[in-house]
Amino acid sequence: MSALAFAAERAVAIHAVLAASKVCQRVFTKLVNGETVTKKDKSPVTIADYSAQAVVNTFLNSSFPSDPIVGEEDSKDLRGDAGRLMREKVLELANSGLDTPLTEQSILETIDRGTYGGGAKGRMWALDPIDGTKGFLRGEQFAVCLALIIDGQVQVGVMGCPNLPVDAKNQDGEKGCLFITVKGQGAFQRNFSSTTEVPISMSDIQSLTDASFCESVESGHSNQSEAAKIAQLLGITKAPVRMDSQCKYCSISRGDAEVYLRLPVSATYEEKIWDHASGSLLVAEAGGIVSDVYGRPLDFSHGRTLATNSGVVAAHAKIHAKVIEAVQKVLFPEGKL
Ligand SMILES: Nc1ncnc2c1ncn2[C@@H]1O[C@H](COP(=O)(O)OS(=O)(=O)O)[C@@H](OP(=O)(O)O)[C@H]1O
Ligand SMILES: [Mg+2]
Ligand SMILES: [Mg+2]
Ligand SMILES: [Mg+2]
């Protein structure tokens, strides 16, 4: 029997994401003041973001040395005297997740393997070493997200969610799960504590009024008041589930909630490909449709951002069109696009 497509990429991605997730957990238990830097756009970056990017890039480098990587972070703030303290901590933490230790010089180069500009042709990996850095800092949800994109199409997605309960019905139970998908091969969950993969699928609700929304915690990332109007229009009465990171895609993929809405808060913000690549394939493979607020598919072929899309709407295939209709009515009441 021939091996399934992308078996090697899938296996390496699982290994890399699991190792990076464990490094993030280790950093969290050691977090102290002064270990967070802020980028120009005010978004936080921690030693965990850098360490996780170094770990994943090391695994990718060793198995697929010629594949480019579109990673969120770069080594700029770790260089020179100003970056020394941070650099030393990142080195120690990244090496705690690797068999062959990196040196001070090689860790910077490894992190910067993620500076690829993306595009429409060829293979590339999209990496968000910690998606939901704010959630990570609060001790809430975050995810290590890795996807393989070929000619603009997401083919493989793996997400590690260290703080996500393995069973949403038991919020105080075991935490830490991986979500794994390959295009055409379905969606799976595996707990950190086991190698058994279980197929997952979205909840197939009969009526939209039974649905619940999953949306961002940060009101600066998604327009929550417009989302409330859309829920009302659809007759949804359940309160939205607010959660950081691509754990939102994971949650709806296993049926914890039915709809993920990410409504643009500004006309100029372009969503980053690493914030959506793995999650969008997971939802598609679990029976859903992912589009922007206009109903257009997410287009990963325009570089590091989803430059031709606006916002995200993810829902079960049976209800997606109805959700888009309501989104249009609320966001574009005059009917103008
Ligand atoms: N203005 C604006 N609009 C939309 N998205 C933005 C915006 N600013 C930042 N970001 C990106 O949001 C990523 C985290 O999104 P989440 O939905 O997980 O975050 S949250 O629940 O709102 O914290 C976050 O990813 P990380 O930086 O990996 O945490 C950012 O890439
Ligand atoms: Mg960030
Ligand atoms: Mg992110
Ligand atoms: Mg990030």
Coordinates of C-alpha atoms and ligand atoms in Angstrom, one line a residue:
M1 CA 0.0 0.0 0.0
S2 CA 1.4 3.4 -0.9
A3 CA 2.0 5.9 1.9
L4 CA -0.6 8.7 2.3
A5 CA 0.3 12.0 0.8
F6 CA 2.4 14.3 3.0
A7 CA 3.0 11.6 5.6
A8 CA 6.6 12.9 6.2
E9 CA 5.5 16.5 6.5
R10 CA 2.7 15.6 8.8
A11 CA 5.0 13.6 11.1
V12 CA 7.7 16.3 11.2
A13 CA 5.1 19.0 11.9
I14 CA 3.6 17.0 14.8
H15 CA 7.0 16.5 16.3
A16 CA 8.0 20.2 15.9
V17 CA 4.7 21.6 17.2
L18 CA 4.7 19.3 20.2
A19 CA 8.3 20.1 21.1
A20 CA 7.6 23.9 20.7
S21 CA 4.4 23.6 22.8
K22 CA 6.3 22.0 25.6
V23 CA 8.9 24.8 25.5
C24 CA 6.1 27.3 25.8
Q25 CA 4.6 25.5 28.8
R26 CA 8.1 25.6 30.4
V27 CA 8.5 29.3 29.7
F28 CA 5.1 30.0 31.3
T29 CA 6.0 28.4 34.6
K30 CA 9.2 30.6 34.6
L31 CA 7.7 33.8 33.4
V32 CA 8.9 36.9 35.2
N33 CA 8.6 40.7 34.5
G34 CA 10.8 42.1 31.9
E35 CA 10.7 39.1 29.5
T36 CA 8.1 40.7 27.2
V37 CA 9.0 43.1 24.4
T38 CA 6.5 45.1 22.4
K39 CA 6.6 45.4 18.7
K40 CA 5.9 48.6 16.8
D41 CA 2.2 47.7 16.5
K42 CA 2.2 47.2 20.4
S43 CA 1.7 43.5 20.1
P44 CA 3.7 41.6 22.8
V45 CA 6.4 39.1 22.0
T46 CA 7.8 36.9 24.8
I47 CA 10.9 34.6 25.0
A48 CA 8.4 31.8 24.4
D49 CA 7.5 33.2 20.9
Y50 CA 11.2 33.3 19.9
S51 CA 12.0 30.0 21.5
A52 CA 9.1 28.2 19.8
Q53 CA 10.0 29.7 16.4
A54 CA 13.6 28.5 16.9
V55 CA 12.5 25.0 17.8
V56 CA 10.0 24.6 14.9
N57 CA 12.4 26.1 12.4
T58 CA 15.2 23.7 13.6
F59 CA 13.0 20.7 12.9
L60 CA 11.9 22.0 9.5
N61 CA 15.5 22.9 8.6
S62 CA 16.7 19.4 9.4
S63 CA 13.9 17.5 7.5
F64 CA 13.2 20.0 4.6
P65 CA 16.3 22.2 4.3
S66 CA 15.2 23.9 1.1
D67 CA 11.6 24.8 2.2
P68 CA 11.1 28.5 2.9
I69 CA 9.3 29.5 6.1
V70 CA 6.9 32.4 6.7
G71 CA 7.3 32.9 10.4
E72 CA 5.8 35.7 12.5
E73 CA 9.0 36.6 14.5
D74 CA 12.5 37.7 13.6
S75 CA 15.7 38.1 15.6
K76 CA 16.0 41.9 15.4
D77 CA 15.3 42.5 19.1
L78 CA 17.6 39.7 20.2
R79 CA 20.7 41.1 18.6
G80 CA 23.4 43.3 20.0
D81 CA 23.9 44.4 23.6
A82 CA 20.3 45.5 24.0
G83 CA 19.1 41.9 23.2
R84 CA 21.7 40.0 25.2
L85 CA 19.5 39.1 28.2
M86 CA 16.6 38.1 26.1
R87 CA 18.9 36.2 23.7
E88 CA 20.5 34.1 26.5
K89 CA 17.1 33.2 27.8
V90 CA 15.8 32.2 24.4
L91 CA 18.9 30.1 23.8
E92 CA 18.5 28.2 27.0
L93 CA 14.8 27.6 26.5
A94 CA 14.9 26.7 22.8
N95 CA 17.7 24.2 23.6
S96 CA 15.6 22.6 26.3
G97 CA 13.4 21.4 23.4
L98 CA 16.2 20.3 21.1
D99 CA 18.5 17.3 21.0
T100 CA 21.4 19.2 19.4
P101 CA 21.9 22.5 21.0
L102 CA 21.9 25.7 19.0
T103 CA 24.7 28.3 19.5
E104 CA 24.1 32.0 20.1
Q105 CA 24.8 32.7 16.4
S106 CA 22.9 29.8 15.0
I107 CA 19.7 30.6 17.0
L108 CA 19.4 34.0 15.4
E109 CA 19.9 32.6 11.9
T110 CA 17.4 29.8 12.7
I111 CA 14.8 32.3 13.9
D112 CA 15.4 34.3 10.7
R113 CA 14.7 31.3 8.5
G114 CA 11.2 32.6 9.0
T115 CA 11.5 35.8 7.0
Y116 CA 10.3 34.5 3.7
G117 CA 7.9 36.8 1.9
G118 CA 5.4 34.1 0.8
G119 CA 3.7 34.1 -2.7
A120 CA 1.7 32.1 -5.2
K121 CA 4.3 29.5 -6.3
G122 CA 6.0 26.6 -4.6
R123 CA 6.2 25.1 -1.2
M124 CA 6.4 27.2 2.0
W125 CA 5.6 26.7 5.7
A126 CA 3.6 29.3 7.6
L127 CA 4.5 29.4 11.3
D128 CA 2.9 31.3 14.2
P129 CA 5.1 30.2 17.1
I130 CA 2.6 31.4 19.6
D131 CA -0.8 32.5 18.3
G132 CA -2.6 34.4 21.0
T133 CA 0.4 35.8 22.8
K134 CA -1.9 37.8 25.0
G135 CA -3.8 34.7 25.9
F136 CA -0.5 33.0 26.7
L137 CA 0.5 35.8 29.0
R138 CA -2.9 35.6 30.8
G139 CA -2.5 31.8 31.2
E140 CA -5.4 31.3 28.9
Q141 CA -5.6 29.9 25.4
F142 CA -2.8 30.0 22.8
A143 CA -1.6 27.8 20.0
V144 CA 1.6 26.8 18.2
C145 CA 0.4 26.8 14.6
L146 CA 2.2 25.3 11.6
A147 CA 1.0 24.8 8.0
L148 CA 2.4 23.7 4.7
I149 CA 1.2 25.7 1.8
I150 CA 1.9 24.7 -1.8
D151 CA 1.1 27.0 -4.7
G152 CA -1.2 29.0 -2.4
Q153 CA -3.2 26.0 -1.1
V154 CA -2.9 24.8 2.5
Q155 CA -2.0 21.1 2.4
V156 CA -1.0 20.3 6.0
G157 CA -1.9 21.9 9.3
V158 CA -0.9 21.1 12.9
M159 CA -1.8 23.1 16.0
G160 CA -0.7 22.6 19.5
C161 CA -3.0 24.0 22.2
P162 CA -1.4 23.4 25.6
N163 CA -4.1 25.0 27.7
L164 CA -7.1 23.7 25.8
P165 CA -9.1 21.0 27.8
V166 CA -9.0 17.7 25.8
D167 CA -12.8 17.5 26.4
A168 CA -14.7 20.8 26.4
K169 CA -17.3 19.2 28.6
N170 CA -14.7 18.8 31.3
Q171 CA -13.1 22.2 31.6
D172 CA -11.2 21.2 34.8
G173 CA -9.9 17.9 33.3
E174 CA -6.8 17.1 31.3
K175 CA -5.4 19.9 29.1
G176 CA -3.2 20.0 26.1
C177 CA -4.1 18.8 22.6
L178 CA -2.8 18.7 19.1
F179 CA -5.0 19.2 16.0
I180 CA -3.8 17.6 12.8
T181 CA -5.1 17.8 9.3
V182 CA -4.0 17.0 5.7
K183 CA -6.1 18.1 2.8
G184 CA -8.4 15.3 1.7
Q185 CA -7.5 13.2 4.8
G186 CA -9.8 14.6 7.5
A187 CA -9.3 16.3 10.8
F188 CA -7.9 14.7 14.0
Q189 CA -7.3 15.5 17.7
R190 CA -4.5 13.9 19.7
N191 CA -3.9 14.7 23.3
F192 CA -0.3 15.6 24.5
S193 CA -0.4 12.6 26.7
S194 CA -1.1 10.1 24.0
T195 CA -0.3 9.2 20.4
T196 CA -3.8 8.1 19.6
E197 CA -5.5 10.3 17.0
V198 CA -9.3 10.7 17.1
P199 CA -11.2 12.0 14.1
I200 CA -13.2 15.2 14.8
S201 CA -16.0 16.9 13.0
M202 CA -18.1 20.1 13.4
S203 CA -21.4 19.9 15.1
D204 CA -24.2 19.4 12.6
I205 CA -26.9 21.5 14.2
Q206 CA -30.4 21.4 12.9
S207 CA -31.3 25.0 13.6
L208 CA -29.0 28.1 13.6
T209 CA -30.8 29.3 16.7
D210 CA -29.1 26.5 18.6
A211 CA -25.6 27.8 17.5
S212 CA -23.0 29.5 19.5
F213 CA -20.3 31.9 18.3
C214 CA -16.7 31.7 19.1
E215 CA -14.8 35.0 18.8
S216 CA -11.7 36.8 19.9
V217 CA -11.1 37.9 23.5
E218 CA -9.5 41.2 22.3
S219 CA -12.1 43.7 21.1
G220 CA -9.2 45.3 19.1
H221 CA -9.0 42.1 16.9
S222 CA -12.6 41.6 16.0
N223 CA -15.7 43.8 16.1
Q224 CA -17.7 42.2 18.9
S225 CA -20.6 44.6 18.8
E226 CA -21.3 43.9 15.2
A227 CA -21.0 40.1 16.0
A228 CA -23.7 40.6 18.7
K229 CA -26.0 42.1 16.1
I230 CA -25.4 39.2 13.7
A231 CA -26.1 36.7 16.4
Q232 CA -29.4 38.5 17.2
L233 CA -30.4 38.6 13.5
L234 CA -29.8 34.8 13.4
G235 CA -31.9 34.2 16.5
I236 CA -28.8 33.1 18.5
T237 CA -29.4 33.5 22.2
K238 CA -26.3 31.7 23.7
A239 CA -23.5 34.0 24.9
P240 CA -20.4 33.9 22.6
V241 CA -17.5 31.8 23.7
R242 CA -14.5 34.2 23.8
M243 CA -11.1 32.6 23.3
D244 CA -7.7 33.7 22.1
S245 CA -5.8 32.2 19.2
Q246 CA -6.5 29.6 16.5
C247 CA -7.9 27.5 19.4
K248 CA -11.1 29.0 18.0
Y249 CA -10.8 27.0 14.8
C250 CA -9.9 23.9 16.8
S251 CA -13.0 24.4 19.1
I252 CA -15.5 24.7 16.3
S253 CA -13.8 21.8 14.4
R254 CA -14.6 19.4 17.2
G255 CA -18.1 20.8 17.8
D256 CA -17.6 22.9 21.0
A257 CA -19.2 25.9 19.2
E258 CA -20.6 26.3 15.7
V259 CA -19.4 29.6 14.2
Y260 CA -16.1 31.6 14.3
L261 CA -16.5 35.2 13.4
R262 CA -13.6 37.6 13.0
L263 CA -15.1 40.9 11.9
P264 CA -12.6 43.6 10.7
V265 CA -12.1 46.5 13.2
S266 CA -10.1 48.6 10.7
A267 CA -10.1 48.9 7.0
T268 CA -6.4 48.8 6.8
Y269 CA -5.5 45.7 8.9
E270 CA -4.4 42.7 6.8
E271 CA -4.8 39.3 8.4
K272 CA -1.5 37.4 8.6
I273 CA -1.3 34.0 6.8
W274 CA 0.1 32.3 9.9
D275 CA -3.0 33.3 11.9
H276 CA -5.3 31.3 9.6
A277 CA -3.5 28.7 7.5
S278 CA -3.6 25.7 9.7
G279 CA -7.0 26.5 11.3
S280 CA -8.8 27.1 8.1
L281 CA -7.8 23.7 6.7
L282 CA -8.8 22.0 9.9
V283 CA -12.3 23.5 9.7
A284 CA -12.6 22.6 6.0
E285 CA -11.6 19.0 6.7
A286 CA -14.0 18.8 9.7
G287 CA -17.0 19.7 7.5
G288 CA -16.9 23.5 7.5
I289 CA -16.5 26.4 5.1
V290 CA -14.1 29.2 5.9
S291 CA -14.4 32.5 4.0
D292 CA -13.9 36.2 4.6
V293 CA -16.9 38.5 5.4
Y294 CA -17.7 38.7 1.6
G295 CA -17.9 34.9 1.4
R296 CA -14.6 34.7 -0.6
P297 CA -12.2 31.9 0.2
L298 CA -9.1 32.9 2.1
D299 CA -6.3 33.4 -0.4
F300 CA -2.9 32.5 0.8
S301 CA -1.0 33.4 -2.4
H302 CA -0.5 37.1 -1.7
G303 CA 2.6 37.1 0.4
R304 CA 2.7 37.3 4.2
T305 CA -0.9 38.6 4.6
L306 CA -4.3 37.8 3.3
A307 CA -4.2 41.0 1.3
T308 CA -7.3 40.3 -0.7
N309 CA -9.5 39.2 2.2
S310 CA -11.3 41.0 4.9
G311 CA -12.1 39.2 8.2
V312 CA -13.0 35.6 8.7
V313 CA -16.3 33.6 8.8
A314 CA -16.1 29.9 9.6
A315 CA -19.1 27.7 10.0
H316 CA -20.5 24.2 9.2
A317 CA -21.0 23.9 5.4
K318 CA -24.8 23.7 5.9
I319 CA -25.1 27.0 7.7
H320 CA -22.2 29.1 6.3
A321 CA -24.3 30.8 3.5
K322 CA -26.9 31.8 6.1
V323 CA -24.2 33.3 8.4
I324 CA -22.7 35.2 5.5
E325 CA -26.1 36.6 4.6
A326 CA -26.5 37.9 8.1
V327 CA -22.9 39.3 8.2
Q328 CA -23.7 41.2 4.9
K329 CA -26.9 42.6 6.3
V330 CA -25.2 43.9 9.4
L331 CA -21.9 45.1 8.0
F332 CA -23.3 46.4 4.7
P333 CA -26.8 47.6 5.4
E334 CA -27.0 49.7 2.3
G335 CA -26.1 46.6 0.2
K336 CA -22.8 48.2 -0.9
L337 CA -19.7 46.1 -0.8
Ligands
LIG1 N1 -6.2 44.8 14.5 C1 -6.1 43.5 14.4 N2 -7.1 42.8 13.8 C2 -7.1 41.5 13.7 N3 -6.1 40.7 14.2 C3 -5.1 41.3 14.8 C4 -5.0 42.7 14.9 N4 -3.9 43.0 15.6 C5 -3.2 41.9 15.8 N5 -3.9 40.8 15.4 C6 -3.6 39.4 15.3 O1 -4.5 38.7 16.2 C7 -3.8 37.6 16.6 C8 -4.5 37.0 17.8 O2 -5.8 36.9 17.5 P1 -6.8 36.2 18.4 O3 -8.2 36.2 17.8 O4 -6.3 34.9 18.7 O5 -6.6 37.1 19.6 S1 -7.4 37.5 20.7 O6 -8.4 36.5 21.1 O7 -8.1 38.7 20.2 O8 -6.4 37.8 21.7 C9 -2.4 38.0 16.8 O9 -1.6 36.9 16.7 P2 -0.4 36.8 17.7 O10 0.5 38.0 17.5 O11 0.3 35.5 17.2 O12 -0.9 36.6 19.1 C10 -2.2 39.1 15.7 O13 -1.6 38.5 14.6
MG2 MG 2.3 38.4 17.6
MG3 MG -1.1 35.0 15.6
MG4 MG 2.1 34.9 17.3

